[in-house]
Coordinates of C-alpha atoms in Angstrom, one line a residue:
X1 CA 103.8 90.8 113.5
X2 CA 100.4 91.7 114.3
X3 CA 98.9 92.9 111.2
X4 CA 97.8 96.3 113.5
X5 CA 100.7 97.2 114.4
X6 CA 102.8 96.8 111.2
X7 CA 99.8 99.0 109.6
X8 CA 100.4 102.2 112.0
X9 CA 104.5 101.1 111.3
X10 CA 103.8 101.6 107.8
X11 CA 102.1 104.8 108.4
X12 CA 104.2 106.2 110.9
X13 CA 107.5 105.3 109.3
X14 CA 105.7 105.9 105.8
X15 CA 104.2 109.3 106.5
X16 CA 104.9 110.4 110.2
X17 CA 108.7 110.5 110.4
X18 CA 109.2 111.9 106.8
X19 CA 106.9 114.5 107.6
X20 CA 108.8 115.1 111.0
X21 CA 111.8 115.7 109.4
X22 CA 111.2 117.8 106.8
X23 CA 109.4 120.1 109.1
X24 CA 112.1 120.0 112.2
X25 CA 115.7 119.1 111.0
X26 CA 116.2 121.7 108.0
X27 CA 118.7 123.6 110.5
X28 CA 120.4 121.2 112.1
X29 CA 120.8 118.7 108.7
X30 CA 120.5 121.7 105.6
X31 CA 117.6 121.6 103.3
X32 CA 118.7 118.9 101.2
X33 CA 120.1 116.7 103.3
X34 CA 117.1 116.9 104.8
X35 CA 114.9 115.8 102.5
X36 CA 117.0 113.2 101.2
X37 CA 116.9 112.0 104.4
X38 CA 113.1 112.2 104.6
X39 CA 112.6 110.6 100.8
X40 CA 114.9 107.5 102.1
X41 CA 113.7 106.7 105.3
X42 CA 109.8 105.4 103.7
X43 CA 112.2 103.1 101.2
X44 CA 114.4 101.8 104.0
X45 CA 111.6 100.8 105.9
X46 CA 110.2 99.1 102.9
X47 CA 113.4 97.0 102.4
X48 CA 113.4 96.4 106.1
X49 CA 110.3 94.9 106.2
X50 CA 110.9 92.9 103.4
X51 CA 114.4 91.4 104.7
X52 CA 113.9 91.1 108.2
X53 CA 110.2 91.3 109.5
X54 CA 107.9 90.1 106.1
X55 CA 111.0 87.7 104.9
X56 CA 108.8 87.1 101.6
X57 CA 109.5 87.4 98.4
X58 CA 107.0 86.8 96.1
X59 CA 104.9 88.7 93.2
X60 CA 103.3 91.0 95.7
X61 CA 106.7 92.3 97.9
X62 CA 108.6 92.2 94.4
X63 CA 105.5 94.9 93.5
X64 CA 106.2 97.0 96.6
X65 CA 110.0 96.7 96.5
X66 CA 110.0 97.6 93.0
X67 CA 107.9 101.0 94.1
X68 CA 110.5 101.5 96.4
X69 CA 113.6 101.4 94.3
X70 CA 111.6 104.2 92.2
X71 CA 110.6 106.4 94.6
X72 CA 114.3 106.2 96.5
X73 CA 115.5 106.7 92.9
X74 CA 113.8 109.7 92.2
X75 CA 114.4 111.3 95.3
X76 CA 117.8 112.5 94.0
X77 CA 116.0 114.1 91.3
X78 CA 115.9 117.8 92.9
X79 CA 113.3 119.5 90.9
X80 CA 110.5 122.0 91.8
X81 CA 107.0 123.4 90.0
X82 CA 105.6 121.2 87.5
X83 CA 108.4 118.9 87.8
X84 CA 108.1 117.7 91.3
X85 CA 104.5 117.4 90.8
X86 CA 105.3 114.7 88.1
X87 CA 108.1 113.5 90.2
X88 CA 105.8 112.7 93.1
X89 CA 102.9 111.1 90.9
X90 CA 105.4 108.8 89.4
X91 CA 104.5 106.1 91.8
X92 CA 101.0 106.6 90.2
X93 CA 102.2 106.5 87.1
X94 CA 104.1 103.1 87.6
X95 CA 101.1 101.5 89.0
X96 CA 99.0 102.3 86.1
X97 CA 101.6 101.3 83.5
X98 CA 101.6 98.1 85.2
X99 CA 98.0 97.2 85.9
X100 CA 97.2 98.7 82.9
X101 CA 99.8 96.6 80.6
X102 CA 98.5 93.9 82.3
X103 CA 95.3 94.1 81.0
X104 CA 96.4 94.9 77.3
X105 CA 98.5 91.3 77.3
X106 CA 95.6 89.8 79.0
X107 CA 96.5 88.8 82.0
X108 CA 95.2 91.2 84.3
X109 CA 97.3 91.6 87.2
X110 CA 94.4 90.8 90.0
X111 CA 95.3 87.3 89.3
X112 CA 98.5 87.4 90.5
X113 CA 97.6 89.5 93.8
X114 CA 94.6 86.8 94.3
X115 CA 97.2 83.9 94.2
X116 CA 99.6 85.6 96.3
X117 CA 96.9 86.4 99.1
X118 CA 95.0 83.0 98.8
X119 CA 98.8 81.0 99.2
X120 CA 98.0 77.6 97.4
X121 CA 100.5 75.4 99.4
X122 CA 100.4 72.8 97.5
X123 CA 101.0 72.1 93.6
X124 CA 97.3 69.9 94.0
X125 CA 96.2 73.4 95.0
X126 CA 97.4 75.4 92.7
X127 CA 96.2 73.4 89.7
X128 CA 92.8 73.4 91.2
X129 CA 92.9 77.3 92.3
X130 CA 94.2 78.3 88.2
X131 CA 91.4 76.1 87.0
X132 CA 88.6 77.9 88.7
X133 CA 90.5 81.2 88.3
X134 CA 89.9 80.6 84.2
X135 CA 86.2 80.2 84.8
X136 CA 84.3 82.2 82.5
X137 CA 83.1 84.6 85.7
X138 CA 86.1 84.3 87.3
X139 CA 88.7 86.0 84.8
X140 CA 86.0 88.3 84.1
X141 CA 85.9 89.2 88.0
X142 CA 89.4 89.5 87.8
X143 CA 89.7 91.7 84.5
X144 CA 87.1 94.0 86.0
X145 CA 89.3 94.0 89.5
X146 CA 91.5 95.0 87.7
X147 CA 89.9 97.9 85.6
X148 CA 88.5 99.4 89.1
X149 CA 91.9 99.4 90.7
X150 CA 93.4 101.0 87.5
X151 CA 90.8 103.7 87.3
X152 CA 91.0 104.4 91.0
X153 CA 95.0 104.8 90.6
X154 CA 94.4 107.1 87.6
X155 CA 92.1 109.8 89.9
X156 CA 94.5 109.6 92.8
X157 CA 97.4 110.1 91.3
X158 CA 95.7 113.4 88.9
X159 CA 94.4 114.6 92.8
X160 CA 98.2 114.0 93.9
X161 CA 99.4 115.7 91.0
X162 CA 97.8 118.8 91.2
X163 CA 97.6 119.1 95.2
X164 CA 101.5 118.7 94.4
X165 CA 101.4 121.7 91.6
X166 CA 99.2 123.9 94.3
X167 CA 101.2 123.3 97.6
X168 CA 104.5 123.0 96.7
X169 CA 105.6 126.7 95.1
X170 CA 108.7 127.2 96.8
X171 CA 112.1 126.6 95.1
X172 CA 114.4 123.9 95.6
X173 CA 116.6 123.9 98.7
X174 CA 114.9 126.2 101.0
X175 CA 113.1 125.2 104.3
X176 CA 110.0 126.6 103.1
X177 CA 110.1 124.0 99.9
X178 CA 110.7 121.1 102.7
X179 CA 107.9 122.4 104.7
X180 CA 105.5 122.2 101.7
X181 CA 106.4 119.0 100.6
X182 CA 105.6 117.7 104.5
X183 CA 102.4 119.8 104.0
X184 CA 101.1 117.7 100.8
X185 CA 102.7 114.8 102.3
X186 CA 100.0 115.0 105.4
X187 CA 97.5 114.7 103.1
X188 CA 98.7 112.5 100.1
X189 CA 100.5 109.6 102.3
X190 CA 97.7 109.0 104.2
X191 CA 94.1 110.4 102.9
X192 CA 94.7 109.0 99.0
X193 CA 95.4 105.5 100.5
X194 CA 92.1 105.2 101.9
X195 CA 90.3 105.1 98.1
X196 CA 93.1 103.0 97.1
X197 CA 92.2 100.8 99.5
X198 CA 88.7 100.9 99.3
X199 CA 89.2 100.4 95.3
X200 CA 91.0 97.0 95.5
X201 CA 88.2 96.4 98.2
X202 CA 85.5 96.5 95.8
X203 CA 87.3 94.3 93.2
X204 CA 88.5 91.4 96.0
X205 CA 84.6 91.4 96.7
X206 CA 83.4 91.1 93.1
X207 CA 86.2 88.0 92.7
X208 CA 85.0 86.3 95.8
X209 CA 81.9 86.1 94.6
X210 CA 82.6 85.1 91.1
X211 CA 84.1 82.2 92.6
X212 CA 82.4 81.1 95.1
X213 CA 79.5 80.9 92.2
X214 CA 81.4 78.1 91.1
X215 CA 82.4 76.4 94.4
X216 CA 79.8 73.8 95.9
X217 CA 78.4 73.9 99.4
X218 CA 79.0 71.4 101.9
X219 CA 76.0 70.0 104.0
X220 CA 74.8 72.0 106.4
X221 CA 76.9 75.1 106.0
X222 CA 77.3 78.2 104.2
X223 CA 79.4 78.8 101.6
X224 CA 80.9 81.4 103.5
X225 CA 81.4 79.4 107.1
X226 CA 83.5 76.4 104.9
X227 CA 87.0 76.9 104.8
X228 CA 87.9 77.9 101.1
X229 CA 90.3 74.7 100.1
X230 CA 87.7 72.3 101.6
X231 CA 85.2 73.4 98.7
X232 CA 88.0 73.9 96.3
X233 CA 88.8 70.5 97.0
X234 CA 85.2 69.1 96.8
X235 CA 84.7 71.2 93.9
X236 CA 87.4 68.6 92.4
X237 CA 86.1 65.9 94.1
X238 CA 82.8 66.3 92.3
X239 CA 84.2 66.9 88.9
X240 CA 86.1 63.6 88.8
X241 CA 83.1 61.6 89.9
X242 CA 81.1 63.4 87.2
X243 CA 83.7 62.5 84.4
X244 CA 83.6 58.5 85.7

C-alpha cells in the first residue's frame, strides 16, 4: 500500500471515525455503546493492518499491537475526572516505561527500531549492521535517540494529560462526556503526533550520521548517493584486507 494513503487511513480511521461517532451516534447507539464503539474501532484497525494489509510481525508491529491491546483494554475502564485523564495518557505512559527501561538495562530501544527499518536480509548483513551499530558513536547515537524520543513522549503525554483534565468535565455516560472526549480527541490524535514524529526525526538523523562516520566512500560518490549495504559491505571488505 502506498505509504500516503495508509498514513490518511491511519488518521482517518485513527482519529476521524472515532471522533465521528462519538459526536453523531450517542442517540441512535446510547452513550456507552458509543464510545465503546469509538475506543475499538482505532484497535481494530490496528489489528487489521497488521493481519491483512502490513502481514509483519516483527519488533516494531509487536510495539504497535501491544499499544493496541492496552488502549482496547482500557477502554472498558469507564471512568471520568482525573481518572480518564490518566486513563488516556496511559499510552504515554507505556511508551516511556518501555523506552525508558530500555535504557536503564542498556539496550536502548532505538536499536531495535533502526534494525527493524534498515531490514538486514541476510545473516552476512546482520552481523555486519550489529558490528557497526556497537561502534563507539554509534550506541551513543542510539542511546541519545533514544533519550530524545523518551523526553519528547514524557511532554506529550503531561500536554495530553492535562488537555484531558481541562476538556473532559462531564460525567460518565452522557452525550456531552462523548462529545468532550471527540473534542480533546481533535486535538490529541492528531496535533501531539506531529512532535512525536518530529522527535524520532531528530534521533534517526543523529544515528545516520554516527554511522555513516564509520562507513567508507566509494569512488566518485557521496556517501549519501551509495546505497547503504554497498558501503556496509565495503566497510567489511576493507576490514578483512586490513587484518591480512
Amino acid at each position: 500500500m502506498n505509504r500516503t494513503v495508509k498514513l490518511v487511513l491511519d488518521i482517518v480511521m485513527g482519529a476521524v471515525i472515532p471522533i465521528l461517532i462519538l459526536n453523531n451516534l450517542n442517540e441512535q447507539l446510547g452513550q456507552v455503546t458509543t464510545y465503546v464503539i469509538a475506543g475499538l474501532v482505532p484497535v481494530a484497525w490496528v489489528f487489521i493492518d497488521l493481519l491483512f494489509i502490513t502481514k509483519r510481525f516483527n519488533f516494531i508491529t509487536s510495539y504497535v499491537g501491544a499499544s493496541a491491546i492496552v488502549r482496547g483494554v482500557l477502554t472498558f475502564w469507564f471512568v471520568d475526572g482525573i481518572q480518564f485523564a490518566f486513563k488516556d495518557t496511559a499510552g504515554f505512559f507505556l511508551t516511556a516505561f518501555i523506552f525508558g527501561g530500555s535504557m536503564i538495562v542498556g539496550k536502548p530501544i532505538m536499536y531495535y527500531f533502526l534494525v527493524q527499518a534498515l531490514g538486514p536480509n541476510t545473516p552476512e548483513q546482520e552481523k555486519s549492521l550489529r558490528e557497526l551499530l556497537h561502534e563507539t558513536k554509534v550506541y551513543r547515537s542510539l542511546v541519545n535517540g533514544t533519550i530524545i524520543v523518551l523526553i519528547v513522549n514524557i511532554v506529550t503525554g503531561v500536554v495530553n494529560f492535562f488537555l484531558n483534565l481541562e476538556i473532559v468535565v462531564a460525567a460518565f455516560g452522557t452525550t456531552e462526556f462523548n462529545q468532550q472526549v471527540a473534542q480533546v480527541n481533535a486535538i490529541t490524535r492528531i496535533a501531539l503526533t506531529i512532535p512525536e514524529f518530529i522527535g524520532f526525526g531528530i534521533a534517526f538523523v543523529f544515528i545516520y550520521r554516527a554511522m555513516f562516520h564509520y562507513l567508507p566512500k566509494e569512488d566518485g560518490k557521496d556517501q549519501l548517493e551509495s546505497d547503504f549495504w554497498d558501503l556496509l559491505k565495503l566497510r567489511e571488505t576493507q576490514k578483512t584486507a586490513a587484518d591480512l
